[in-house]
Short mmCIF file of C-alpha atoms in Angstrom, two decimals:
data_model
loop_
_atom_site.label_atom_id
_atom_site.label_comp_id
_atom_site.label_asym_id
_atom_site.label_seq_id
_atom_site.Cartn_x
_atom_site.Cartn_y
_atom_site.Cartn_z
CA MET Q 11 2.65 8.95 23.51
CA ASN Q 12 5.99 9.79 25.14
CA PRO Q 13 8.35 11.18 22.66
CA PHE Q 14 11.24 8.92 23.80
CA VAL Q 15 8.90 5.92 23.47
CA LEU Q 16 7.79 7.15 20.01
CA LEU Q 17 11.52 7.59 18.90
CA THR Q 18 12.35 4.19 20.11
CA LEU Q 19 9.49 2.50 18.19
CA LEU Q 20 10.04 4.51 15.03
CA SER Q 21 13.88 3.65 15.18
CA SER Q 22 13.07 -0.03 15.57
CA LEU Q 23 10.86 0.16 12.53
CA GLY Q 24 13.68 1.58 10.61
CA LEU Q 25 16.25 -1.00 12.12
CA GLY Q 26 13.91 -3.85 11.22
CA THR Q 27 13.42 -2.83 7.68
CA THR Q 28 17.11 -2.05 7.18
CA LEU Q 29 18.07 -5.39 8.52
CA THR Q 30 15.87 -7.24 6.29
CA PHE Q 31 17.24 -5.12 3.20
CA ALA Q 32 20.70 -5.96 4.04
CA SER Q 33 20.34 -9.62 4.85
CA SER Q 34 21.23 -12.70 2.69
CA HIS Q 35 20.55 -15.05 5.32
CA TRP Q 36 16.92 -16.30 6.12
CA LEU Q 37 17.35 -16.04 9.95
CA LEU Q 38 18.54 -12.38 9.73
CA ALA Q 39 15.68 -11.52 7.46
CA TRP Q 40 13.24 -13.16 9.58
CA MET Q 41 14.55 -11.28 12.68
CA GLY Q 42 14.11 -8.00 10.80
CA LEU Q 43 10.43 -8.63 10.07
CA GLU Q 44 9.81 -9.49 13.55
CA ILE Q 45 11.25 -6.41 14.76
CA ASN Q 46 9.23 -4.71 12.40
CA THR Q 47 6.09 -6.23 13.74
CA LEU Q 48 6.79 -5.78 17.26
CA ALA Q 49 7.64 -2.08 16.66
CA ILE Q 50 4.25 -1.25 15.09
CA ILE Q 51 2.02 -3.06 17.42
CA PRO Q 52 2.43 -0.22 20.27
CA LEU Q 53 1.82 2.49 17.69
CA MET Q 54 -1.49 0.65 16.53
CA ALA Q 55 -2.74 0.21 20.02
CA GLN Q 56 -1.65 3.57 21.50
CA HIS Q 57 -5.19 5.00 21.65
CA HIS Q 58 -6.42 2.18 23.94
CA HIS Q 59 -9.66 1.97 22.08
CA PRO Q 60 -11.22 -1.35 21.82
CA ARG Q 61 -11.30 -1.09 17.95
CA ALA Q 62 -7.59 -0.38 17.96
CA VAL Q 63 -6.62 -3.22 20.48
CA GLU Q 64 -8.73 -5.68 18.31
CA ALA Q 65 -6.90 -4.39 15.13
CA SER Q 66 -3.59 -4.73 16.71
CA THR Q 67 -4.46 -8.40 17.95
CA LYS Q 68 -5.55 -9.31 14.50
CA TYR Q 69 -2.33 -7.92 13.02
CA PHE Q 70 -0.09 -9.72 15.35
CA LEU Q 71 -1.74 -12.98 15.02
CA ILE Q 72 -1.72 -12.61 11.09
CA GLN Q 73 2.05 -11.47 11.22
CA ALA Q 74 3.02 -14.15 13.55
CA THR Q 75 1.48 -16.80 11.32
CA ALA Q 76 3.38 -15.30 8.26
CA ALA Q 77 6.63 -15.26 10.25
CA ALA Q 78 6.16 -18.85 11.27
CA MET Q 79 5.74 -19.90 7.67
CA ILE Q 80 8.76 -17.97 6.62
CA LEU Q 81 10.92 -19.55 9.18
CA PHE Q 82 9.50 -22.95 8.27
CA ALA Q 83 10.19 -22.37 4.57
CA GLY Q 84 13.60 -21.31 5.35
CA THR Q 85 14.27 -24.27 7.52
CA THR Q 86 12.80 -26.61 4.97
CA ASN Q 87 15.15 -25.06 2.17
CA ALA Q 88 18.22 -25.33 4.44
CA TRP Q 89 17.37 -29.06 5.19
CA ILE Q 90 17.14 -29.81 1.48
CA THR Q 91 20.04 -27.63 0.24
CA GLY Q 92 22.29 -27.39 3.26
CA THR Q 93 22.35 -23.62 3.24
CA TRP Q 94 20.41 -20.66 4.82
CA GLU Q 95 21.23 -18.21 1.86
CA MET Q 96 18.29 -16.56 0.13
CA THR Q 97 19.84 -16.92 -3.35
CA ASN Q 98 19.65 -20.61 -3.24
CA MET Q 99 15.82 -21.46 -3.05
CA SER Q 100 16.00 -24.66 -5.05
CA SER Q 101 13.07 -26.34 -3.20
CA PRO Q 102 9.73 -25.82 -4.91
CA LEU Q 103 7.91 -26.44 -1.57
CA ALA Q 104 9.98 -23.91 0.35
CA SER Q 105 9.66 -21.23 -2.43
CA THR Q 106 5.81 -21.77 -2.72
CA MET Q 107 5.44 -21.55 1.12
CA LEU Q 108 7.64 -18.58 1.21
CA ILE Q 109 5.64 -16.55 -1.33
CA PHE Q 110 2.43 -17.34 0.53
CA ALA Q 111 3.84 -16.17 3.61
CA LEU Q 112 5.18 -12.84 2.25
CA ALA Q 113 1.82 -12.40 0.33
CA LEU Q 114 0.05 -12.78 3.87
CA LYS Q 115 2.52 -10.09 5.18
CA ILE Q 116 1.66 -7.52 2.64
CA GLY Q 117 -1.91 -8.43 2.09
CA LEU Q 118 -2.06 -9.90 -1.42
CA ALA Q 119 -5.11 -11.61 -2.49
CA PRO Q 120 -6.36 -14.22 -1.62
CA MET Q 121 -4.57 -13.68 1.85
CA HIS Q 122 -5.90 -10.05 1.81
CA LEU Q 123 -8.86 -10.26 4.25
CA TRP Q 124 -7.12 -9.02 7.31
CA MET Q 125 -5.98 -5.84 5.87
CA PRO Q 126 -9.27 -3.77 5.49
CA GLU Q 127 -10.36 -4.84 9.02
CA VAL Q 128 -7.03 -4.05 10.62
CA LEU Q 129 -6.64 -0.58 8.76
CA GLN Q 130 -10.13 0.24 9.73
CA GLY Q 131 -9.37 0.06 13.52
CA LEU Q 132 -6.28 2.49 13.13
CA ASP Q 133 -5.79 6.12 13.24
CA LEU Q 134 -4.63 7.65 9.87
CA THR Q 135 -1.11 8.28 10.78
CA THR Q 136 -0.46 4.58 11.92
CA GLY Q 137 -2.54 3.52 8.91
CA LEU Q 138 -0.17 5.21 6.67
CA ILE Q 139 2.79 3.43 8.07
CA LEU Q 140 1.05 0.17 7.69
CA SER Q 141 0.25 0.93 4.12
CA THR Q 142 3.51 2.18 3.01
CA TRP Q 143 6.61 1.36 5.36
CA GLN Q 144 5.52 -2.08 6.41
CA LYS Q 145 5.39 -3.27 2.66
CA LEU Q 146 9.00 -2.53 2.00
CA ALA Q 147 10.69 -5.48 3.88
CA PRO Q 148 8.34 -8.19 2.48
CA LEU Q 149 8.55 -6.73 -1.06
CA ALA Q 150 12.37 -6.73 -0.83
CA LEU Q 151 12.44 -10.41 0.10
CA ILE Q 152 9.87 -11.13 -2.72
CA MET Q 153 12.19 -9.24 -5.23
CA GLN Q 154 15.26 -11.21 -4.04
CA THR Q 155 13.77 -14.55 -4.30
CA ALA Q 156 11.37 -14.05 -7.55
CA GLN Q 157 13.65 -16.02 -9.77
CA ASP Q 158 13.05 -19.13 -7.79
CA ILE Q 159 9.38 -18.70 -7.64
CA ASN Q 160 6.95 -20.14 -10.01
CA PRO Q 161 6.00 -17.29 -12.54
CA LEU Q 162 2.53 -18.53 -12.83
CA LEU Q 163 2.05 -18.25 -9.17
CA LEU Q 164 3.25 -14.62 -9.10
CA THR Q 165 1.05 -13.71 -11.92
CA THR Q 166 -2.03 -15.24 -10.32
CA LEU Q 167 -1.54 -13.52 -7.24
CA GLY Q 168 -1.04 -10.27 -8.77
CA LEU Q 169 -4.21 -10.63 -11.20
CA LEU Q 170 -6.27 -11.67 -8.07
CA SER Q 171 -5.17 -8.68 -6.05
CA THR Q 172 -5.93 -6.19 -8.83
CA LEU Q 173 -9.34 -7.74 -9.44
CA ILE Q 174 -10.28 -8.15 -5.70
CA GLY Q 175 -8.72 -4.84 -4.71
CA GLY Q 176 -11.21 -3.09 -7.18
CA TRP Q 177 -14.12 -5.19 -6.41
CA GLY Q 178 -13.70 -5.00 -2.64
CA GLY Q 179 -13.75 -1.26 -2.67
CA LEU Q 180 -16.86 -0.75 -4.65
CA ASN Q 181 -19.47 -0.96 -1.77
CA GLN Q 182 -17.23 0.75 0.99
CA THR Q 183 -18.28 3.99 2.78
CA GLN Q 184 -15.38 3.76 5.13
CA LEU Q 185 -12.28 5.81 3.83
CA ARG Q 186 -9.77 3.64 5.51
CA LYS Q 187 -11.11 0.39 4.04
CA ILE Q 188 -11.40 2.05 0.56
CA LEU Q 189 -7.61 2.89 0.91
CA ALA Q 190 -6.90 -0.65 2.17
CA HIS Q 191 -8.45 -2.13 -0.97
CA SER Q 192 -6.53 0.58 -3.08
CA SER Q 193 -3.17 -0.88 -1.45
CA ILE Q 194 -4.16 -4.51 -2.39
CA ALA Q 195 -4.85 -3.43 -5.95
CA HIS Q 196 -1.47 -1.56 -6.28
CA MET Q 197 0.40 -4.46 -4.83
CA GLY Q 198 -1.14 -6.78 -7.43
CA TRP Q 199 0.29 -4.36 -10.19
CA MET Q 200 3.75 -4.56 -8.49
CA ILE Q 201 3.82 -8.43 -8.04
CA THR Q 202 2.36 -9.02 -11.69
CA ILE Q 203 5.38 -7.19 -13.30
CA LEU Q 204 7.96 -8.27 -10.83
CA GLN Q 205 9.35 -11.32 -12.72
CA TYR Q 206 9.50 -9.40 -16.07
CA ALA Q 207 10.91 -5.93 -15.11
CA PRO Q 208 11.89 -5.58 -11.36
CA GLN Q 209 12.60 -1.90 -11.82
CA LEU Q 210 9.07 -1.12 -12.85
CA THR Q 211 8.10 -2.68 -9.48
CA LEU Q 212 10.14 -0.24 -7.87
CA LEU Q 213 8.67 2.63 -9.65
CA ALA Q 214 5.18 1.55 -9.07
CA LEU Q 215 6.03 1.33 -5.26
CA LEU Q 216 7.66 4.67 -5.19
CA THR Q 217 4.72 6.49 -6.95
CA TYR Q 218 2.19 4.58 -4.71
CA ILE Q 219 4.03 5.76 -1.60
CA PHE Q 220 3.72 9.36 -2.84
CA MET Q 221 0.10 9.07 -3.65
CA THR Q 222 -0.96 7.21 -0.63
CA SER Q 223 0.96 9.36 1.68
CA ALA Q 224 -0.81 12.46 0.28
CA ALA Q 225 -4.19 10.82 0.41
CA PHE Q 226 -3.68 9.75 4.09
CA LEU Q 227 -2.42 13.06 5.19
CA THR Q 228 -4.96 14.96 3.47
CA LEU Q 229 -7.76 12.92 5.10
CA LYS Q 230 -5.98 13.38 8.49
CA MET Q 231 -6.28 17.21 7.90
CA PHE Q 232 -9.87 16.86 6.96
CA SER Q 233 -10.46 14.42 10.09
CA ALA Q 234 -12.55 12.42 7.62
CA MET Q 235 -13.33 8.62 8.32
CA LYS Q 236 -16.29 8.25 5.90
CA ILE Q 237 -17.33 9.23 2.68
CA ASN Q 238 -20.28 11.48 3.84
CA THR Q 239 -17.75 13.59 5.88
CA LEU Q 240 -16.11 14.54 2.50
CA THR Q 241 -19.26 16.33 1.48
CA THR Q 242 -18.48 19.31 4.03
CA VAL Q 243 -14.78 19.93 2.95
CA TRP Q 244 -15.51 21.96 -0.23
CA THR Q 245 -16.93 24.84 1.87
CA LYS Q 246 -14.02 24.75 4.27
CA THR Q 247 -10.95 24.26 2.12
CA PRO Q 248 -11.86 24.43 -1.66
CA ILE Q 249 -8.34 24.55 -2.81
CA LEU Q 250 -7.30 21.39 -0.90
CA SER Q 251 -10.38 19.74 -1.98
CA VAL Q 252 -9.44 20.11 -5.73
CA THR Q 253 -5.84 18.92 -4.89
CA THR Q 254 -7.18 15.99 -3.01
CA ALA Q 255 -9.44 15.10 -5.90
CA LEU Q 256 -6.69 15.10 -8.29
CA VAL Q 257 -4.50 12.98 -5.86
CA LEU Q 258 -7.23 10.30 -6.03
CA LEU Q 259 -7.59 10.44 -9.73
CA SER Q 260 -3.69 9.95 -9.81
CA LEU Q 261 -4.15 6.95 -7.52
CA ALA Q 262 -6.54 5.64 -10.04
CA GLY Q 263 -4.13 6.05 -12.90
CA LEU Q 264 -5.49 8.83 -15.15
CA PRO Q 265 -3.25 10.97 -17.37
CA PRO Q 266 -1.72 13.50 -17.14
CA LEU Q 267 -1.09 12.61 -13.41
CA THR Q 268 1.91 10.87 -11.83
CA GLY Q 269 -0.14 7.55 -11.26
CA PHE Q 270 -0.54 6.93 -14.89
CA MET Q 271 3.28 6.52 -15.40
CA PRO Q 272 3.61 3.10 -13.70
CA LYS Q 273 0.49 1.73 -14.95
CA TRP Q 274 1.26 2.75 -18.55
CA LEU Q 275 4.84 1.27 -18.29
CA ILE Q 276 3.70 -1.95 -16.78
CA LEU Q 277 0.99 -2.54 -19.51
CA GLN Q 278 3.59 -1.57 -21.99
CA GLU Q 279 5.94 -4.19 -20.70
CA LEU Q 280 3.20 -6.82 -20.40
CA THR Q 281 2.50 -6.43 -24.13
CA LYS Q 282 6.29 -6.67 -24.95
CA GLN Q 283 6.28 -9.97 -23.01
CA ASP Q 284 3.44 -11.30 -25.38
CA LEU Q 285 0.95 -11.28 -22.56
CA PRO Q 286 -1.93 -9.08 -24.06
CA ALA Q 287 -4.73 -10.94 -22.09
CA ILE Q 288 -3.10 -10.25 -18.69
CA ALA Q 289 -2.57 -6.58 -19.69
CA THR Q 290 -6.12 -6.31 -20.79
CA VAL Q 291 -7.58 -7.75 -17.50
CA MET Q 292 -5.42 -5.57 -15.42
CA ALA Q 293 -6.39 -2.48 -17.49
CA LEU Q 294 -10.09 -3.39 -16.96
CA ALA Q 295 -9.41 -4.08 -13.23
CA ALA Q 296 -8.08 -0.58 -13.03
CA LEU Q 297 -11.49 0.54 -13.99
CA LEU Q 298 -13.01 -0.90 -10.98
CA SER Q 299 -10.77 0.99 -8.74
CA LEU Q 300 -11.38 4.22 -10.80
CA TYR Q 301 -15.07 3.86 -9.92
CA PHE Q 302 -14.45 4.07 -6.12
CA TYR Q 303 -12.09 6.98 -6.43
CA LEU Q 304 -14.54 8.76 -8.62
CA ARG Q 305 -17.15 8.33 -5.82
CA LEU Q 306 -14.75 10.08 -3.46
CA CYS Q 307 -14.10 12.84 -5.93
CA TYR Q 308 -17.91 13.30 -6.37
CA SER Q 309 -18.47 13.60 -2.71
CA MET Q 310 -15.78 16.22 -2.36
CA THR Q 311 -16.36 18.43 -5.29
CA LEU Q 312 -19.89 18.00 -6.72
CA THR Q 313 -22.10 17.76 -3.50
CA ILE Q 314 -22.46 20.17 -0.85
CA SER Q 315 -23.75 19.44 2.67
CA PRO Q 316 -27.33 20.57 3.32
CA ASN Q 317 -27.20 24.06 4.54
CA VAL Q 318 -29.16 27.22 4.20
CA ASN Q 319 -26.04 29.12 3.25
CA ASN Q 320 -24.07 27.12 0.36
CA SER Q 321 -21.32 29.70 0.07
CA THR Q 322 -17.83 29.37 1.72
CA THR Q 323 -17.81 30.00 5.43
CA PRO Q 324 -17.09 33.75 6.00
CA TRP Q 325 -14.69 33.03 8.77
CA ARG Q 326 -12.68 29.96 9.78
CA ALA Q 327 -10.17 29.26 12.41
CA ALA Q 328 -6.55 29.17 11.31
CA THR Q 329 -5.31 25.75 11.00
CA THR Q 330 -2.34 24.86 13.12
CA GLN Q 331 -1.43 21.67 11.23
CA THR Q 332 1.93 21.59 9.33
CA SER Q 333 1.30 21.18 5.47
CA PHE Q 334 4.83 21.16 4.02
CA SER Q 335 5.04 17.41 3.84
CA LEU Q 336 1.54 17.38 2.53
CA ALA Q 337 2.39 20.00 -0.22
CA LEU Q 338 5.52 18.17 -1.09
CA LEU Q 339 3.72 14.67 -1.51
CA THR Q 340 0.73 16.13 -3.35
CA THR Q 341 3.16 17.81 -5.84
CA ALA Q 342 4.93 14.51 -6.34
CA ALA Q 343 1.82 12.73 -6.58
CA LEU Q 344 0.47 15.12 -9.45
CA THR Q 345 3.30 16.39 -11.61
CA LEU Q 346 6.03 13.57 -12.06
CA LEU Q 347 4.58 12.26 -15.17
CA PRO Q 348 6.82 14.56 -17.40
CA ILE Q 349 9.95 12.58 -16.03
CA THR Q 350 8.75 9.30 -17.63
CA PRO Q 351 11.33 9.66 -20.37
CA ALA Q 352 14.20 9.98 -17.95
CA ILE Q 353 12.85 6.98 -16.05
CA LEU Q 354 12.75 4.91 -19.27
CA MET Q 355 16.30 5.84 -19.91
CA LEU Q 356 17.27 4.67 -16.37
CA THR Q 357 15.36 1.32 -16.72
CA THR Q 358 16.62 0.34 -20.09
#
């Protein structure tokens, strides 16, 4: 893609998200979401492959539907209350319609079915943008309007997402679909705790971005699309294979890795709110996710591709890919757990 076109599209992505962040008016927020959608579609279809074009078309239709629902919810609320301000969502119909539209935007269950199929048709770099940056603006809108939304509805969406995200990834062999179900499950954790401790939602989002970015960039360096491709990476890059396995375990939320921090704090907060049943269900749902992460770790570190010579290759071409961002994100995804006391001081 032409560098100037790429710069324009990435700038539009940033503009759309910033516009939504800064808006207190529903039309302005809707406009930011539309700019976001229109900026990422050329990035999704840039390879002109039928699968990429199909994914772009599906994404456009889903996002257009969600945008229409948001506009209709804002209009309904303005008709009832006489104002377009986000802080005045006094209509239960408008707020319910709004949360369903935003859930469709970020892929919360049960409006999640588009996400694995769309992500499967994209290259890993665009998939990374879709899994991280594209979540920011809708999540900001959910956080701004959470006080006007039925708490039971938010909890139901969150629990369904954690369960379906775990179940859906169990029988997958495509890495991008596994990461899509991982995204659905993590979004569920963020939405469940949102009404009780919004700061923990931000913490979970930040750590999720670190871990998912490290996972996507590593798979891009491996050029891996399926689980069976991972069986050959140990003989090529053993050190990167070890760090990748640790990143996946961090995504699963195992101590002493960074991913344990948000899940631990979320379960602790749910227990403080006298919701032990919800905390138990979410902890059990995390075990479902742990299973498919362990499948990936097993493929990378405990299996070797059938070969007469099972040792590491005696020669290999020097890699030309930059790895500074990967090293930075991997370090953040693995070693930030010791700052938990500082995080607790900031959030209390």
